[in-house]
Amino acid sequence: MAYVRSIITDGHPTLRKVAKKVDAKEIHDPLFQQLIDDMFVTMYDAPGIGLAAPQVNVSKRLFTVDLHDDDPAHGPFVVVNPKFERTEGEIESLEGCLSVPGYVGEITRFESVVVTGLDRDGAKIQLEGTGLFATCLQHEIDHLNGVLYVDRAKNVRKARTEEEVAAAESAGPL
Ligand code: ZN
């Protein structure tokens, strides 16, 4: 059984910690597998397209991602101990975050990235992202480093327009 965990918000100290690397042996621990299941359920319940473990008050280096489109290259995935293999270009987009509910801001990120890490079986995986998927991967890795998008974004504001509300609530909260 997987459970919806509560998502902590800006101001909670766990969001500001550098999360701990996961020991490869720990991945097979039933409690760790439970954490992964709970993170997926929590992400879908929110709903969001990405969720990092610190957002459920677990300071470990893993995140879940699913863009909810028909492209299997866009998830669902869980990535443990992610790192950037390659970053390229620049793109500015509107972002929101489940841990900063109701707000959006413009942020400049790499336009495309390649991220490697381990999956839930401890096997190596590599994700390639451009556009929204690349943004999402960078947003989640920021969470693992204690960084929130509001630290880097311009013009952080309450979501009001349809596009802003979608970024803050339904289509794109990370
Ligand atoms: Zn976030």
mmCIF file of C-alpha atoms in Angstrom, residues 11 57 90 105 116 138 143 164-165 171:
data_model
loop_
_atom_site.group_PDB
_atom_site.id
_atom_site.type_symbol
_atom_site.label_atom_id
_atom_site.label_comp_id
_atom_site.label_asym_id
_atom_site.label_seq_id
_atom_site.Cartn_x
_atom_site.Cartn_y
_atom_site.Cartn_z
ATOM 1 C CA GLY A 11 10.115 27.867 5.519
ATOM 2 C CA ASN A 57 10.548 15.763 4.566
ATOM 3 C CA GLU A 90 19.181 28.365 -22.254
ATOM 4 C CA GLY A 105 7.961 33.107 -11.482
ATOM 5 C CA THR A 116 22.043 9.867 -14.962
ATOM 6 C CA GLN A 138 16.685 20.770 -13.057
ATOM 7 C CA HIS A 143 15.467 20.577 -4.403
ATOM 8 C CA GLU A 164 -0.012 31.198 -14.255
ATOM 9 C CA VAL A 165 -2.631 29.144 -12.445
ATOM 10 C CA ALA A 171 -0.381 21.545 -15.445
#
